PDB file of C-alpha atoms in Angstrom:
ATOM      1  CA  UNK A  26      97.230 162.815  92.329  1.00  0.00           C
ATOM      2  CA  UNK A  27     100.848 161.419  93.119  1.00  0.00           C
ATOM      3  CA  UNK A  28      98.735 158.817  94.807  1.00  0.00           C
ATOM      4  CA  UNK A  29      97.179 157.815  91.537  1.00  0.00           C
ATOM      5  CA  UNK A  30     100.085 158.000  89.091  1.00  0.00           C
ATOM      6  CA  UNK A  31     101.834 155.600  91.683  1.00  0.00           C
ATOM      7  CA  UNK A  32      99.178 153.236  91.519  1.00  0.00           C
ATOM      8  CA  UNK A  33      98.575 153.586  87.774  1.00  0.00           C
ATOM      9  CA  UNK A  34     102.457 153.122  87.583  1.00  0.00           C
ATOM     10  CA  UNK A  35     102.530 149.786  89.486  1.00  0.00           C
ATOM     11  CA  UNK A  36      99.192 148.531  88.062  1.00  0.00           C
ATOM     12  CA  UNK A  37     100.934 148.606  84.441  1.00  0.00           C
ATOM     13  CA  UNK A  38     104.085 147.031  85.608  1.00  0.00           C
ATOM     14  CA  UNK A  39     102.243 144.118  87.108  1.00  0.00           C
ATOM     15  CA  UNK A  40     100.130 143.829  83.981  1.00  0.00           C
ATOM     16  CA  UNK A  41     103.434 143.966  81.507  1.00  0.00           C
ATOM     17  CA  UNK A  42     104.951 141.368  83.620  1.00  0.00           C
ATOM     18  CA  UNK A  43     101.856 139.175  83.747  1.00  0.00           C
ATOM     19  CA  UNK A  44     101.881 139.582  79.978  1.00  0.00           C
ATOM     20  CA  UNK A  45     105.087 138.648  79.923  1.00  0.00           C
ATOM     21  CA  UNK A  46     104.678 135.494  82.051  1.00  0.00           C
ATOM     22  CA  UNK A  47     101.619 134.753  79.722  1.00  0.00           C
ATOM     23  CA  UNK A  48     103.697 134.893  76.482  1.00  0.00           C
ATOM     24  CA  UNK A  49     106.665 132.849  77.864  1.00  0.00           C
ATOM     25  CA  UNK A  50     104.058 130.124  79.008  1.00  0.00           C
ATOM     26  CA  UNK A  51     102.365 129.703  75.631  1.00  0.00           C
ATOM     27  CA  UNK A  52     105.479 129.909  73.579  1.00  0.00           C
ATOM     28  CA  UNK A  53     106.847 126.933  75.984  1.00  0.00           C
ATOM     29  CA  UNK A  54     103.229 125.537  75.466  1.00  0.00           C
ATOM     30  CA  UNK A  55     103.698 125.827  71.529  1.00  0.00           C
ATOM     31  CA  UNK A  56     107.106 124.883  71.309  1.00  0.00           C
ATOM     32  CA  UNK A  57     106.281 121.287  73.610  1.00  0.00           C
ATOM     33  CA  UNK A  58     103.193 120.937  71.147  1.00  0.00           C
ATOM     34  CA  UNK A  59     105.352 121.575  67.905  1.00  0.00           C
ATOM     35  CA  UNK A  60     107.906 118.810  69.004  1.00  0.00           C
ATOM     36  CA  UNK A  61     104.996 116.433  69.705  1.00  0.00           C
ATOM     37  CA  UNK A  62     103.529 116.819  66.342  1.00  0.00           C
ATOM     38  CA  UNK A  63     107.263 116.110  64.956  1.00  0.00           C
ATOM     39  CA  UNK A  64     107.715 112.833  66.978  1.00  0.00           C
ATOM     40  CA  UNK A  65     103.940 112.045  65.959  1.00  0.00           C
ATOM     41  CA  UNK A  66     104.649 112.460  62.612  1.00  0.00           C
ATOM     42  CA  UNK A  67     107.706 110.666  62.375  1.00  0.00           C
ATOM     43  CA  UNK A  68     106.473 107.598  64.363  1.00  0.00           C
ATOM     44  CA  UNK A  69     103.461 107.733  61.854  1.00  0.00           C
ATOM     45  CA  UNK A  70     105.736 107.186  58.962  1.00  0.00           C
ATOM     46  CA  UNK A  71     106.191 104.122  56.618  1.00  0.00           C
ATOM     47  CA  UNK A  72     109.555 102.579  56.407  1.00  0.00           C
ATOM     48  CA  UNK A  73     110.361 104.254  53.228  1.00  0.00           C
ATOM     49  CA  UNK A  74     108.882 107.425  54.087  1.00  0.00           C
ATOM     50  CA  UNK A  75     111.311 107.558  57.173  1.00  0.00           C
ATOM     51  CA  UNK A  76     114.435 106.357  54.839  1.00  0.00           C
ATOM     52  CA  UNK A  77     113.414 109.188  52.564  1.00  0.00           C
ATOM     53  CA  UNK A  78     112.981 111.456  55.207  1.00  0.00           C
ATOM     54  CA  UNK A  79     116.591 111.116  56.566  1.00  0.00           C
ATOM     55  CA  UNK A  80     117.552 110.802  52.840  1.00  0.00           C
ATOM     56  CA  UNK A  81     116.413 114.068  51.996  1.00  0.00           C
ATOM     57  CA  UNK A  82     118.788 115.930  54.487  1.00  0.00           C
ATOM     58  CA  UNK A  83     121.611 114.960  52.374  1.00  0.00           C
ATOM     59  CA  UNK A  84     120.515 115.450  48.838  1.00  0.00           C
ATOM     60  CA  UNK A  85     121.924 118.666  46.899  1.00  0.00           C
ATOM     61  CA  UNK A  86     125.674 120.155  46.666  1.00  0.00           C
ATOM     62  CA  UNK A  87     127.801 120.561  49.878  1.00  0.00           C
ATOM     63  CA  UNK A  88     131.552 121.306  50.903  1.00  0.00           C
ATOM     64  CA  UNK A  89     132.799 119.418  53.720  1.00  0.00           C
ATOM     65  CA  UNK A  90     135.971 120.043  55.729  1.00  0.00           C
ATOM     66  CA  UNK A  91     136.322 116.572  57.324  1.00  0.00           C
ATOM     67  CA  UNK A  92     138.857 115.676  59.990  1.00  0.00           C
ATOM     68  CA  UNK A  93     139.726 111.544  59.885  1.00  0.00           C
ATOM     69  CA  UNK A  94     141.409 109.880  62.804  1.00  0.00           C
ATOM     70  CA  UNK A  95     142.395 106.270  62.304  1.00  0.00           C
ATOM     71  CA  UNK A  96     143.192 104.700  65.791  1.00  0.00           C
ATOM     72  CA  UNK A  97     144.733 101.043  65.147  1.00  0.00           C
ATOM     73  CA  UNK A  98     144.953  98.082  67.520  1.00  0.00           C
ATOM     74  CA  UNK A  99     148.251  97.387  69.489  1.00  0.00           C
ATOM     75  CA  UNK A 100     150.659  99.822  69.709  1.00  0.00           C
ATOM     76  CA  UNK A 101     150.413 101.425  66.258  1.00  0.00           C
ATOM     77  CA  UNK A 102     150.446 105.107  66.086  1.00  0.00           C
ATOM     78  CA  UNK A 103     147.333 106.840  65.299  1.00  0.00           C
ATOM     79  CA  UNK A 104     147.161 108.493  61.381  1.00  0.00           C
ATOM     80  CA  UNK A 105     145.198 111.968  61.589  1.00  0.00           C
ATOM     81  CA  UNK A 106     144.229 113.112  57.835  1.00  0.00           C
ATOM     82  CA  UNK A 107     142.333 116.556  57.306  1.00  0.00           C
ATOM     83  CA  UNK A 108     140.440 116.506  53.582  1.00  0.00           C
ATOM     84  CA  UNK A 109     137.825 118.327  51.690  1.00  0.00           C
ATOM     85  CA  UNK A 110     134.870 116.926  50.555  1.00  0.00           C
ATOM     86  CA  UNK A 111     132.628 117.737  47.643  1.00  0.00           C
ATOM     87  CA  UNK A 112     129.081 116.067  47.367  1.00  0.00           C
ATOM     88  CA  UNK A 113     126.802 116.157  44.901  1.00  0.00           C
ATOM     89  CA  UNK A 114     123.620 114.045  45.842  1.00  0.00           C
ATOM     90  CA  UNK A 115     120.036 113.285  44.076  1.00  0.00           C
ATOM     91  CA  UNK A 116     117.405 110.840  44.595  1.00  0.00           C
ATOM     92  CA  UNK A 117     119.055 108.891  41.604  1.00  0.00           C
ATOM     93  CA  UNK A 118     122.898 109.436  41.904  1.00  0.00           C
ATOM     94  CA  UNK A 119     125.491 110.505  43.875  1.00  0.00           C
ATOM     95  CA  UNK A 120     129.002 111.544  43.170  1.00  0.00           C
ATOM     96  CA  UNK A 121     131.693 112.147  45.933  1.00  0.00           C
ATOM     97  CA  UNK A 122     135.569 113.438  45.543  1.00  0.00           C
ATOM     98  CA  UNK A 123     137.834 113.522  48.627  1.00  0.00           C
ATOM     99  CA  UNK A 124     141.123 115.188  48.845  1.00  0.00           C
ATOM    100  CA  UNK A 125     143.650 115.010  51.196  1.00  0.00           C
ATOM    101  CA  UNK A 126     144.743 118.544  52.625  1.00  0.00           C
ATOM    102  CA  UNK A 127     146.969 117.574  55.206  1.00  0.00           C
ATOM    103  CA  UNK A 128     149.596 116.205  56.195  1.00  0.00           C
ATOM    104  CA  UNK A 129     151.523 117.944  53.576  1.00  0.00           C
ATOM    105  CA  UNK A 130     153.284 114.420  52.203  1.00  0.00           C
ATOM    106  CA  UNK A 131     150.264 113.033  50.995  1.00  0.00           C
ATOM    107  CA  UNK A 132     148.160 116.590  50.060  1.00  0.00           C
ATOM    108  CA  UNK A 133     146.702 116.276  46.827  1.00  0.00           C
ATOM    109  CA  UNK A 134     145.835 112.328  47.425  1.00  0.00           C
ATOM    110  CA  UNK A 135     142.047 112.252  46.212  1.00  0.00           C
ATOM    111  CA  UNK A 136     139.400 109.704  45.309  1.00  0.00           C
ATOM    112  CA  UNK A 137     136.131 110.034  43.042  1.00  0.00           C
ATOM    113  CA  UNK A 138     133.293 107.620  43.266  1.00  0.00           C
ATOM    114  CA  UNK A 139     129.869 107.412  41.634  1.00  0.00           C
ATOM    115  CA  UNK A 140     126.579 105.576  41.674  1.00  0.00           C
ATOM    116  CA  UNK A 141     123.414 105.463  40.201  1.00  0.00           C
ATOM    117  CA  UNK A 142     120.236 104.012  42.332  1.00  0.00           C
ATOM    118  CA  UNK A 143     120.381 100.422  41.505  1.00  0.00           C
ATOM    119  CA  UNK A 144     123.679 100.499  40.005  1.00  0.00           C
ATOM    120  CA  UNK A 145     126.924  99.174  41.029  1.00  0.00           C
ATOM    121  CA  UNK A 146     129.597 101.762  42.303  1.00  0.00           C
ATOM    122  CA  UNK A 147     132.713 102.799  40.298  1.00  0.00           C
ATOM    123  CA  UNK A 148     135.782 105.115  41.464  1.00  0.00           C
ATOM    124  CA  UNK A 149     138.927 106.608  40.588  1.00  0.00           C
ATOM    125  CA  UNK A 150     141.955 107.452  42.841  1.00  0.00           C
ATOM    126  CA  UNK A 151     144.628 110.023  42.183  1.00  0.00           C
ATOM    127  CA  UNK A 152     148.489 110.394  43.425  1.00  0.00           C
ATOM    128  CA  UNK A 153     150.480 113.315  42.622  1.00  0.00           C
ATOM    129  CA  UNK A 154     151.885 114.172  40.842  1.00  0.00           C
ATOM    130  CA  UNK A 155     150.884 112.022  37.940  1.00  0.00           C
ATOM    131  CA  UNK A 156     149.052 108.815  39.174  1.00  0.00           C
ATOM    132  CA  UNK A 157     145.620 108.041  38.042  1.00  0.00           C
ATOM    133  CA  UNK A 158     143.673 104.941  38.839  1.00  0.00           C
ATOM    134  CA  UNK A 159     140.198 103.353  38.143  1.00  0.00           C
ATOM    135  CA  UNK A 160     139.231 101.155  40.711  1.00  0.00           C
ATOM    136  CA  UNK A 161     138.217  97.583  40.136  1.00  0.00           C
ATOM    137  CA  UNK A 162     134.850  96.323  42.016  1.00  0.00           C
ATOM    138  CA  UNK A 163     137.168  94.234  44.193  1.00  0.00           C
ATOM    139  CA  UNK A 164     139.107  97.657  45.243  1.00  0.00           C
ATOM    140  CA  UNK A 165     135.920  99.155  46.080  1.00  0.00           C
ATOM    141  CA  UNK A 166     136.015  96.887  49.193  1.00  0.00           C
ATOM    142  CA  UNK A 167     139.195  98.403  50.172  1.00  0.00           C
ATOM    143  CA  UNK A 168     139.669 100.643  53.159  1.00  0.00           C
ATOM    144  CA  UNK A 169     139.040 104.260  52.676  1.00  0.00           C
ATOM    145  CA  UNK A 170     142.267 106.292  53.390  1.00  0.00           C
ATOM    146  CA  UNK A 171     142.970 103.626  55.592  1.00  0.00           C
ATOM    147  CA  UNK A 172     139.998 103.851  57.725  1.00  0.00           C
ATOM    148  CA  UNK A 173     137.509 101.613  58.889  1.00  0.00           C
ATOM    149  CA  UNK A 174     135.558 102.246  55.768  1.00  0.00           C
ATOM    150  CA  UNK A 175     135.647 100.928  52.775  1.00  0.00           C
ATOM    151  CA  UNK A 176     135.068 102.845  49.446  1.00  0.00           C
ATOM    152  CA  UNK A 177     131.622 101.156  49.208  1.00  0.00           C
ATOM    153  CA  UNK A 178     130.596 101.989  52.706  1.00  0.00           C
ATOM    154  CA  UNK A 179     131.420 106.025  51.820  1.00  0.00           C
ATOM    155  CA  UNK A 180     129.206 105.859  48.285  1.00  0.00           C
ATOM    156  CA  UNK A 181     126.537 103.006  49.232  1.00  0.00           C
ATOM    157  CA  UNK A 182     123.308 104.792  50.364  1.00  0.00           C
ATOM    158  CA  UNK A 183     121.105 101.965  52.129  1.00  0.00           C
ATOM    159  CA  UNK A 184     118.000 104.345  52.639  1.00  0.00           C
ATOM    160  CA  UNK A 185     118.109 104.488  48.959  1.00  0.00           C
ATOM    161  CA  UNK A 186     117.095 100.360  48.435  1.00  0.00           C
ATOM    162  CA  UNK A 187     113.583  99.410  47.944  1.00  0.00           C
ATOM    163  CA  UNK A 188     113.449  97.170  50.866  1.00  0.00           C
ATOM    164  CA  UNK A 189     112.985  98.844  54.183  1.00  0.00           C
ATOM    165  CA  UNK A 190     111.381  97.555  57.704  1.00  0.00           C
ATOM    166  CA  UNK A 191     110.751  98.926  60.904  1.00  0.00           C
ATOM    167  CA  UNK A 192     112.218  96.265  63.349  1.00  0.00           C
ATOM    168  CA  UNK A 193     111.570  98.230  66.895  1.00  0.00           C
ATOM    169  CA  UNK A 194     112.658 100.616  69.112  1.00  0.00           C
ATOM    170  CA  UNK A 195     115.757 101.300  71.153  1.00  0.00           C
ATOM    171  CA  UNK A 196     117.388 103.829  72.907  1.00  0.00           C
ATOM    172  CA  UNK A 197     121.121 105.052  71.815  1.00  0.00           C
ATOM    173  CA  UNK A 198     123.213 107.618  73.654  1.00  0.00           C
ATOM    174  CA  UNK A 199     119.886 108.431  75.641  1.00  0.00           C
ATOM    175  CA  UNK A 200     117.579 108.673  72.637  1.00  0.00           C
ATOM    176  CA  UNK A 201     114.752 106.742  71.886  1.00  0.00           C
ATOM    177  CA  UNK A 202     115.454 105.477  68.581  1.00  0.00           C
ATOM    178  CA  UNK A 203     113.379 103.528  65.833  1.00  0.00           C
ATOM    179  CA  UNK A 204     115.327 100.775  64.093  1.00  0.00           C
ATOM    180  CA  UNK A 205     115.053 100.773  60.616  1.00  0.00           C
ATOM    181  CA  UNK A 206     116.331  97.725  58.626  1.00  0.00           C
ATOM    182  CA  UNK A 207     117.809  97.972  54.573  1.00  0.00           C
ATOM    183  CA  UNK A 208     117.947  95.344  52.629  1.00  0.00           C
ATOM    184  CA  UNK A 209     119.745  95.315  49.165  1.00  0.00           C
ATOM    185  CA  UNK A 210     118.490  93.724  45.974  1.00  0.00           C
ATOM    186  CA  UNK A 211     120.426  90.868  44.700  1.00  0.00           C
ATOM    187  CA  UNK A 212     123.721  92.133  43.931  1.00  0.00           C
ATOM    188  CA  UNK A 213     123.333  95.479  45.146  1.00  0.00           C
ATOM    189  CA  UNK A 214     125.618  95.603  47.932  1.00  0.00           C
ATOM    190  CA  UNK A 215     128.094  93.106  49.594  1.00  0.00           C
ATOM    191  CA  UNK A 216     126.126  93.635  52.978  1.00  0.00           C
ATOM    192  CA  UNK A 217     122.997  91.290  53.632  1.00  0.00           C
ATOM    193  CA  UNK A 218     121.417  93.988  55.478  1.00  0.00           C
ATOM    194  CA  UNK A 219     121.947  97.589  57.232  1.00  0.00           C
ATOM    195  CA  UNK A 220     120.005  98.844  60.689  1.00  0.00           C
ATOM    196  CA  UNK A 221     119.787 102.156  61.091  1.00  0.00           C
ATOM    197  CA  UNK A 222     118.582 103.622  65.140  1.00  0.00           C
ATOM    198  CA  UNK A 223     117.287 106.398  63.727  1.00  0.00           C
ATOM    199  CA  UNK A 224     116.347 109.364  66.219  1.00  0.00           C
ATOM    200  CA  UNK A 225     112.614 110.592  64.750  1.00  0.00           C
ATOM    201  CA  UNK A 226     112.383 114.004  66.256  1.00  0.00           C
ATOM    202  CA  UNK A 227     115.777 114.907  64.619  1.00  0.00           C
ATOM    203  CA  UNK A 228     115.671 112.545  61.990  1.00  0.00           C
ATOM    204  CA  UNK A 229     119.503 111.753  62.472  1.00  0.00           C
ATOM    205  CA  UNK A 230     120.952 108.039  62.615  1.00  0.00           C
ATOM    206  CA  UNK A 231     122.358 107.625  66.022  1.00  0.00           C
ATOM    207  CA  UNK A 232     123.915 104.109  64.736  1.00  0.00           C
ATOM    208  CA  UNK A 233     124.429 101.807  62.122  1.00  0.00           C
ATOM    209  CA  UNK A 234     125.220  98.397  61.798  1.00  0.00           C
ATOM    210  CA  UNK A 235     126.025  96.325  58.327  1.00  0.00           C
ATOM    211  CA  UNK A 236     125.495  92.620  58.524  1.00  0.00           C
ATOM    212  CA  UNK A 237     127.122  89.764  56.566  1.00  0.00           C
ATOM    213  CA  UNK A 238     125.144  87.281  54.922  1.00  0.00           C
ATOM    214  CA  UNK A 239     125.932  84.812  57.921  1.00  0.00           C
ATOM    215  CA  UNK A 240     124.786  87.724  60.385  1.00  0.00           C
ATOM    216  CA  UNK A 241     127.895  88.842  61.541  1.00  0.00           C
ATOM    217  CA  UNK A 242     128.415  92.869  62.225  1.00  0.00           C
ATOM    218  CA  UNK A 243     130.922  93.841  59.558  1.00  0.00           C
ATOM    219  CA  UNK A 244     131.222  97.757  60.286  1.00  0.00           C
ATOM    220  CA  UNK A 245     129.402 100.040  63.230  1.00  0.00           C
ATOM    221  CA  UNK A 246     129.074 103.675  62.925  1.00  0.00           C
ATOM    222  CA  UNK A 247     128.141 105.355  65.838  1.00  0.00           C
ATOM    223  CA  UNK A 248     127.102 108.975  66.166  1.00  0.00           C
ATOM    224  CA  UNK A 249     128.770 110.621  69.362  1.00  0.00           C
ATOM    225  CA  UNK A 250     128.040 114.038  68.475  1.00  0.00           C
ATOM    226  CA  UNK A 251     124.600 116.081  66.707  1.00  0.00           C
ATOM    227  CA  UNK A 252     125.292 119.639  65.661  1.00  0.00           C
ATOM    228  CA  UNK A 253     123.174 122.157  63.457  1.00  0.00           C
ATOM    229  CA  UNK A 254     124.607 122.853  60.261  1.00  0.00           C
ATOM    230  CA  UNK A 255     124.189 125.762  58.033  1.00  0.00           C
ATOM    231  CA  UNK A 256     120.532 124.953  57.325  1.00  0.00           C
ATOM    232  CA  UNK A 257     120.292 124.830  61.268  1.00  0.00           C
ATOM    233  CA  UNK A 258     119.065 121.200  60.375  1.00  0.00           C
ATOM    234  CA  UNK A 259     120.206 118.594  63.206  1.00  0.00           C
ATOM    235  CA  UNK A 260     123.151 116.296  61.489  1.00  0.00           C
ATOM    236  CA  UNK A 261     125.870 113.666  62.488  1.00  0.00           C
ATOM    237  CA  UNK A 262     128.791 115.752  63.167  1.00  0.00           C
ATOM    238  CA  UNK A 263     131.096 113.170  64.700  1.00  0.00           C
ATOM    239  CA  UNK A 264     131.165 109.686  64.020  1.00  0.00           C
ATOM    240  CA  UNK A 265     133.292 106.450  65.248  1.00  0.00           C
ATOM    241  CA  UNK A 266     133.430 103.622  62.940  1.00  0.00           C
ATOM    242  CA  UNK A 267     134.361 100.318  64.385  1.00  0.00           C
ATOM    243  CA  UNK A 268     135.209  96.737  62.692  1.00  0.00           C
ATOM    244  CA  UNK A 269     134.914  94.328  65.137  1.00  0.00           C
ATOM    245  CA  UNK A 270     137.061  92.025  63.490  1.00  0.00           C
ATOM    246  CA  UNK A 271     140.128  94.320  63.035  1.00  0.00           C
ATOM    247  CA  UNK A 272     140.062  95.751  66.600  1.00  0.00           C
ATOM    248  CA  UNK A 273     140.721  99.610  65.343  1.00  0.00           C
ATOM    249  CA  UNK A 274     138.810 102.624  65.663  1.00  0.00           C
ATOM    250  CA  UNK A 275     138.109 105.509  62.982  1.00  0.00           C
ATOM    251  CA  UNK A 276     136.993 108.919  64.154  1.00  0.00           C
ATOM    252  CA  UNK A 277     135.447 111.360  61.797  1.00  0.00           C
ATOM    253  CA  UNK A 278     134.530 115.148  62.728  1.00  0.00           C
ATOM    254  CA  UNK A 279     132.696 116.742  59.449  1.00  0.00           C
ATOM    255  CA  UNK A 280     130.888 119.538  61.440  1.00  0.00           C
ATOM    256  CA  UNK A 281     132.061 122.223  59.044  1.00  0.00           C
ATOM    257  CA  UNK A 282     129.820 121.849  56.014  1.00  0.00           C
ATOM    258  CA  UNK A 283     128.515 124.141  53.575  1.00  0.00           C
ATOM    259  CA  UNK A 284     124.896 123.409  51.144  1.00  0.00           C
ATOM    260  CA  UNK A 285     124.412 124.888  48.137  1.00  0.00           C
ATOM    261  CA  UNK A 286     127.352 124.883  46.679  1.00  0.00           C
ATOM    262  CA  UNK A 287     128.297 125.514  43.153  1.00  0.00           C
ATOM    263  CA  UNK A 288     130.606 122.987  41.117  1.00  0.00           C
ATOM    264  CA  UNK A 289     131.212 122.247  37.784  1.00  0.00           C
ATOM    265  CA  UNK A 290     130.897 118.965  36.138  1.00  0.00           C
ATOM    266  CA  UNK A 291     134.564 118.675  35.441  1.00  0.00           C
ATOM    267  CA  UNK A 292     135.052 118.747  39.148  1.00  0.00           C
ATOM    268  CA  UNK A 293     133.714 115.096  39.522  1.00  0.00           C
ATOM    269  CA  UNK A 294     135.422 113.520  36.660  1.00  0.00           C
ATOM    270  CA  UNK A 295     138.861 111.288  37.029  1.00  0.00           C
ATOM    271  CA  UNK A 296     141.089 114.654  35.596  1.00  0.00           C
ATOM    272  CA  UNK A 297     139.246 117.264  38.173  1.00  0.00           C
ATOM    273  CA  UNK A 298     141.034 115.400  41.141  1.00  0.00           C
ATOM    274  CA  UNK A 299     144.340 117.127  39.782  1.00  0.00           C
ATOM    275  CA  UNK A 300     143.051 120.267  41.097  1.00  0.00           C
ATOM    276  CA  UNK A 301     142.687 120.704  44.799  1.00  0.00           C
ATOM    277  CA  UNK A 302     140.433 123.762  45.385  1.00  0.00           C
ATOM    278  CA  UNK A 303     138.191 124.415  47.366  1.00  0.00           C
ATOM    279  CA  UNK A 304     134.750 126.380  45.782  1.00  0.00           C
ATOM    280  CA  UNK A 305     134.592 130.312  46.285  1.00  0.00           C
ATOM    281  CA  UNK A 306     131.225 130.199  47.974  1.00  0.00           C
ATOM    282  CA  UNK A 307     132.148 127.910  50.587  1.00  0.00           C
ATOM    283  CA  UNK A 308     133.293 128.437  53.994  1.00  0.00           C
ATOM    284  CA  UNK A 309     136.945 128.345  54.834  1.00  0.00           C
TER     285      UNK A 309
END
């Protein structure tokens, strides 16, 4: 009787181990197949479908805590800002508010940017205690808080442009990327074209280059770190921005992000820039 019980226990243990191995191998195979399906489906997308799939991850409302560090060329000291960002994006329009939280001497300095698809961008600045300014078209080309990005770089969305073309593939930071080339309609942008190196598996832009009409690279943006957002989706968490003509570098860390935040319409107005407050539903 004891021998039979011992045999049954050993057989049961062996069977459980075998079942566990089968389950693990099944999950591994399923995971591999799922990844291959994702890559295959992304590879089968048309240029416009690929652009739309990447852009769709940005749609909706979001609150971001952003660290911006400017590293000038030469011996000039680095400058670091901490900002809060309020975003409201749809397929046809984008509203952005950036407000400095630190350093204390600049707290409250704010910018509001707005653009509708196919139209020129507009913007407003606010400097405490009471200086408000509407940005002219030429001022939108000026540096965004002293960085290597302009206000237009921040608000423009080349993925929404009508003209999209896939020009090839290239490895960026160990990732085989699809190169998407976006061209604006006449008067839609100061750039002649924008190229995005897109990870087709995660739908993340690993590199962006913006070109002048003469073919010169004006701005290069590299994704140095990819992280999952609060929805579990891969996003560019850290960016390195370079303007080859200036020789300076701007680093951005925007990994602290909260989606589906409720904003009032007033927050996206010049008057709303005077209030520096985070939405109550956003992560601190």
